[in-house]
Amino acid sequence: MPRFFLSAALHVGEAVALPGDVVRHLNVLRCRIGEEIVLFNGDGLSYHAVLNSLDKRTAEAEISSSRPSENESPLHITLIQAVSSGERMDFTPVSYTHLRAHETGRN
């Protein structure tokens, strides 16, 4: 089930107009009216919703339920990196954030 981030407050029973970037993803994924999606906004909950409408540039979904998010990896990841030159060193924090590394070490 596709998951999408929304910066707005979300509530069960509410119909939500989805932003343009989400609408583009829905169209690329070839989602259809009536399909279930998951919305989240960083409050620790996943909001299950059903697409009510979907056009080329607009979409609306109705939130049917909310549950605590269970998307944390069960793996304990440790990332170790040697010193890199230039912008590569700046890219490292982004990489270990995406990997959800628990620990980091640098030589």
PDB file of N, CA, C and O in Angstrom, residues 2-6 16-32 37 39 51 53-61:
ATOM      1  N   PRO A   2       0.716   2.155  -0.943  1.00  0.00           N
ATOM      2  CA  PRO A   2       1.578   3.343  -1.016  1.00  0.00           C
ATOM      3  C   PRO A   2       1.401   4.259   0.197  1.00  0.00           C
ATOM      4  O   PRO A   2       0.299   4.414   0.711  1.00  0.00           O
ATOM      5  N   ARG A   3       2.525   4.849   0.651  1.00  0.00           N
ATOM      6  CA  ARG A   3       2.514   5.772   1.796  1.00  0.00           C
ATOM      7  C   ARG A   3       2.937   7.155   1.317  1.00  0.00           C
ATOM      8  O   ARG A   3       3.876   7.277   0.524  1.00  0.00           O
ATOM      9  N   PHE A   4       2.272   8.179   1.847  1.00  0.00           N
ATOM     10  CA  PHE A   4       2.572   9.550   1.451  1.00  0.00           C
ATOM     11  C   PHE A   4       2.609  10.459   2.666  1.00  0.00           C
ATOM     12  O   PHE A   4       1.773  10.348   3.558  1.00  0.00           O
ATOM     13  N   PHE A   5       3.563  11.391   2.667  1.00  0.00           N
ATOM     14  CA  PHE A   5       3.694  12.369   3.747  1.00  0.00           C
ATOM     15  C   PHE A   5       2.850  13.595   3.427  1.00  0.00           C
ATOM     16  O   PHE A   5       2.876  14.116   2.313  1.00  0.00           O
ATOM     17  N   LEU A   6       2.100  14.053   4.419  1.00  0.00           N
ATOM     18  CA  LEU A   6       1.369  15.322   4.343  1.00  0.00           C
ATOM     19  C   LEU A   6       1.757  16.155   5.554  1.00  0.00           C
ATOM     20  O   LEU A   6       1.854  15.630   6.662  1.00  0.00           O
ATOM     21  N   VAL A  16      -9.442  14.668   2.782  1.00  0.00           N
ATOM     22  CA  VAL A  16      -8.231  15.474   2.641  1.00  0.00           C
ATOM     23  C   VAL A  16      -7.938  15.698   1.163  1.00  0.00           C
ATOM     24  O   VAL A  16      -7.888  14.744   0.383  1.00  0.00           O
ATOM     25  N   ALA A  17      -7.742  16.962   0.774  1.00  0.00           N
ATOM     26  CA  ALA A  17      -7.278  17.280  -0.575  1.00  0.00           C
ATOM     27  C   ALA A  17      -5.776  17.019  -0.600  1.00  0.00           C
ATOM     28  O   ALA A  17      -5.031  17.548   0.234  1.00  0.00           O
ATOM     29  N   LEU A  18      -5.328  16.192  -1.509  1.00  0.00           N
ATOM     30  CA  LEU A  18      -3.919  15.817  -1.563  1.00  0.00           C
ATOM     31  C   LEU A  18      -3.122  16.812  -2.398  1.00  0.00           C
ATOM     32  O   LEU A  18      -3.604  17.299  -3.427  1.00  0.00           O
ATOM     33  N   PRO A  19      -1.888  17.123  -1.968  1.00  0.00           N
ATOM     34  CA  PRO A  19      -1.068  18.095  -2.699  1.00  0.00           C
ATOM     35  C   PRO A  19      -0.595  17.544  -4.051  1.00  0.00           C
ATOM     36  O   PRO A  19      -0.616  16.331  -4.295  1.00  0.00           O
ATOM     37  N   GLY A  20      -0.154  18.447  -4.898  1.00  0.00           N
ATOM     38  CA  GLY A  20       0.241  18.112  -6.264  1.00  0.00           C
ATOM     39  C   GLY A  20       1.288  17.021  -6.392  1.00  0.00           C
ATOM     40  O   GLY A  20       1.185  16.158  -7.272  1.00  0.00           O
ATOM     41  N   ASP A  21       2.305  17.035  -5.514  1.00  0.00           N
ATOM     42  CA  ASP A  21       3.346  16.007  -5.625  1.00  0.00           C
ATOM     43  C   ASP A  21       2.792  14.620  -5.325  1.00  0.00           C
ATOM     44  O   ASP A  21       3.161  13.636  -5.969  1.00  0.00           O
ATOM     45  N   VAL A  22       1.852  14.530  -4.389  1.00  0.00           N
ATOM     46  CA  VAL A  22       1.216  13.244  -4.077  1.00  0.00           C
ATOM     47  C   VAL A  22       0.337  12.805  -5.246  1.00  0.00           C
ATOM     48  O   VAL A  22       0.336  11.628  -5.623  1.00  0.00           O
ATOM     49  N   VAL A  23      -0.377  13.755  -5.842  1.00  0.00           N
ATOM     50  CA  VAL A  23      -1.241  13.437  -6.987  1.00  0.00           C
ATOM     51  C   VAL A  23      -0.404  12.876  -8.138  1.00  0.00           C
ATOM     52  O   VAL A  23      -0.779  11.883  -8.764  1.00  0.00           O
ATOM     53  N   ARG A  24       0.763  13.470  -8.393  1.00  0.00           N
ATOM     54  CA  ARG A  24       1.640  12.971  -9.456  1.00  0.00           C
ATOM     55  C   ARG A  24       2.071  11.540  -9.168  1.00  0.00           C
ATOM     56  O   ARG A  24       2.052  10.682 -10.044  1.00  0.00           O
ATOM     57  N   HIS A  25       2.447  11.263  -7.914  1.00  0.00           N
ATOM     58  CA  HIS A  25       2.854   9.899  -7.545  1.00  0.00           C
ATOM     59  C   HIS A  25       1.697   8.916  -7.710  1.00  0.00           C
ATOM     60  O   HIS A  25       1.888   7.797  -8.191  1.00  0.00           O
ATOM     61  N   LEU A  26       0.507   9.315  -7.308  1.00  0.00           N
ATOM     62  CA  LEU A  26      -0.663   8.443  -7.450  1.00  0.00           C
ATOM     63  C   LEU A  26      -0.903   8.095  -8.915  1.00  0.00           C
ATOM     64  O   LEU A  26      -1.207   6.947  -9.248  1.00  0.00           O
ATOM     65  N   ASN A  27      -0.763   9.097  -9.788  1.00  0.00           N
ATOM     66  CA  ASN A  27      -0.956   8.850 -11.218  1.00  0.00           C
ATOM     67  C   ASN A  27       0.142   7.971 -11.794  1.00  0.00           C
ATOM     68  O   ASN A  27      -0.129   7.093 -12.609  1.00  0.00           O
ATOM     69  N   VAL A  28       1.371   8.177 -11.367  1.00  0.00           N
ATOM     70  CA  VAL A  28       2.483   7.338 -11.835  1.00  0.00           C
ATOM     71  C   VAL A  28       2.281   5.893 -11.382  1.00  0.00           C
ATOM     72  O   VAL A  28       2.552   4.946 -12.127  1.00  0.00           O
ATOM     73  N   LEU A  29       1.784   5.713 -10.162  1.00  0.00           N
ATOM     74  CA  LEU A  29       1.528   4.368  -9.634  1.00  0.00           C
ATOM     75  C   LEU A  29       0.243   3.757 -10.214  1.00  0.00           C
ATOM     76  O   LEU A  29      -0.077   2.606  -9.918  1.00  0.00           O
ATOM     77  N   ARG A  30      -0.466   4.542 -11.015  1.00  0.00           N
ATOM     78  CA  ARG A  30      -1.725   4.106 -11.630  1.00  0.00           C
ATOM     79  C   ARG A  30      -2.781   3.695 -10.607  1.00  0.00           C
ATOM     80  O   ARG A  30      -3.500   2.714 -10.787  1.00  0.00           O
ATOM     81  N   CYS A  31      -2.833   4.453  -9.541  1.00  0.00           N
ATOM     82  CA  CYS A  31      -3.855   4.208  -8.520  1.00  0.00           C
ATOM     83  C   CYS A  31      -5.216   4.602  -9.069  1.00  0.00           C
ATOM     84  O   CYS A  31      -5.318   5.446  -9.958  1.00  0.00           O
ATOM     85  N   ARG A  32      -6.242   4.008  -8.539  1.00  0.00           N
ATOM     86  CA  ARG A  32      -7.610   4.245  -8.984  1.00  0.00           C
ATOM     87  C   ARG A  32      -8.492   4.648  -7.809  1.00  0.00           C
ATOM     88  O   ARG A  32      -8.166   4.358  -6.655  1.00  0.00           O
ATOM     89  N   ILE A  37      -4.709   3.931   0.500  1.00  0.00           N
ATOM     90  CA  ILE A  37      -3.370   4.491   0.638  1.00  0.00           C
ATOM     91  C   ILE A  37      -3.134   4.763   2.117  1.00  0.00           C
ATOM     92  O   ILE A  37      -4.066   4.715   2.919  1.00  0.00           O
ATOM     93  N   LEU A  39      -1.436   7.616   4.732  1.00  0.00           N
ATOM     94  CA  LEU A  39      -0.928   8.976   4.902  1.00  0.00           C
ATOM     95  C   LEU A  39      -0.253   9.073   6.262  1.00  0.00           C
ATOM     96  O   LEU A  39      -0.655   8.405   7.205  1.00  0.00           O
ATOM     97  N   LEU A  51      -9.077   6.560  -1.683  1.00  0.00           N
ATOM     98  CA  LEU A  51      -9.160   7.620  -2.683  1.00  0.00           C
ATOM     99  C   LEU A  51     -10.615   7.833  -3.105  1.00  0.00           C
ATOM    100  O   LEU A  51     -11.265   6.915  -3.591  1.00  0.00           O
ATOM    101  N   SER A  53     -11.464  10.685  -5.087  1.00  0.00           N
ATOM    102  CA  SER A  53     -11.391  11.252  -6.435  1.00  0.00           C
ATOM    103  C   SER A  53      -9.926  11.336  -6.843  1.00  0.00           C
ATOM    104  O   SER A  53      -9.047  11.495  -6.004  1.00  0.00           O
ATOM    105  N   LEU A  54      -9.695  11.209  -8.137  1.00  0.00           N
ATOM    106  CA  LEU A  54      -8.330  11.289  -8.668  1.00  0.00           C
ATOM    107  C   LEU A  54      -8.403  11.748 -10.110  1.00  0.00           C
ATOM    108  O   LEU A  54      -8.975  11.067 -10.966  1.00  0.00           O
ATOM    109  N   ASP A  55      -7.877  12.929 -10.345  1.00  0.00           N
ATOM    110  CA  ASP A  55      -7.759  13.475 -11.695  1.00  0.00           C
ATOM    111  C   ASP A  55      -6.277  13.673 -11.978  1.00  0.00           C
ATOM    112  O   ASP A  55      -5.430  13.305 -11.169  1.00  0.00           O
ATOM    113  N   LYS A  56      -5.990  14.311 -13.082  1.00  0.00           N
ATOM    114  CA  LYS A  56      -4.594  14.539 -13.452  1.00  0.00           C
ATOM    115  C   LYS A  56      -3.870  15.459 -12.456  1.00  0.00           C
ATOM    116  O   LYS A  56      -2.705  15.292 -12.185  1.00  0.00           O
ATOM    117  N   ARG A  57      -4.606  16.436 -11.902  1.00  0.00           N
ATOM    118  CA  ARG A  57      -3.970  17.432 -11.032  1.00  0.00           C
ATOM    119  C   ARG A  57      -4.569  17.523  -9.628  1.00  0.00           C
ATOM    120  O   ARG A  57      -4.066  18.271  -8.796  1.00  0.00           O
ATOM    121  N   THR A  58      -5.646  16.820  -9.361  1.00  0.00           N
ATOM    122  CA  THR A  58      -6.279  16.883  -8.042  1.00  0.00           C
ATOM    123  C   THR A  58      -6.658  15.491  -7.565  1.00  0.00           C
ATOM    124  O   THR A  58      -6.912  14.599  -8.368  1.00  0.00           O
ATOM    125  N   ALA A  59      -6.668  15.352  -6.259  1.00  0.00           N
ATOM    126  CA  ALA A  59      -7.098  14.087  -5.649  1.00  0.00           C
ATOM    127  C   ALA A  59      -7.598  14.368  -4.241  1.00  0.00           C
ATOM    128  O   ALA A  59      -7.173  15.321  -3.590  1.00  0.00           O
ATOM    129  N   GLU A  60      -8.503  13.506  -3.793  1.00  0.00           N
ATOM    130  CA  GLU A  60      -9.030  13.611  -2.444  1.00  0.00           C
ATOM    131  C   GLU A  60      -9.138  12.206  -1.863  1.00  0.00           C
ATOM    132  O   GLU A  60      -9.489  11.258  -2.562  1.00  0.00           O
ATOM    133  N   ALA A  61      -8.813  12.093  -0.590  1.00  0.00           N
ATOM    134  CA  ALA A  61      -8.897  10.806   0.097  1.00  0.00           C
ATOM    135  C   ALA A  61      -9.614  11.000   1.422  1.00  0.00           C
ATOM    136  O   ALA A  61      -9.467  12.040   2.068  1.00  0.00           O
TER     137      ALA A  61
END
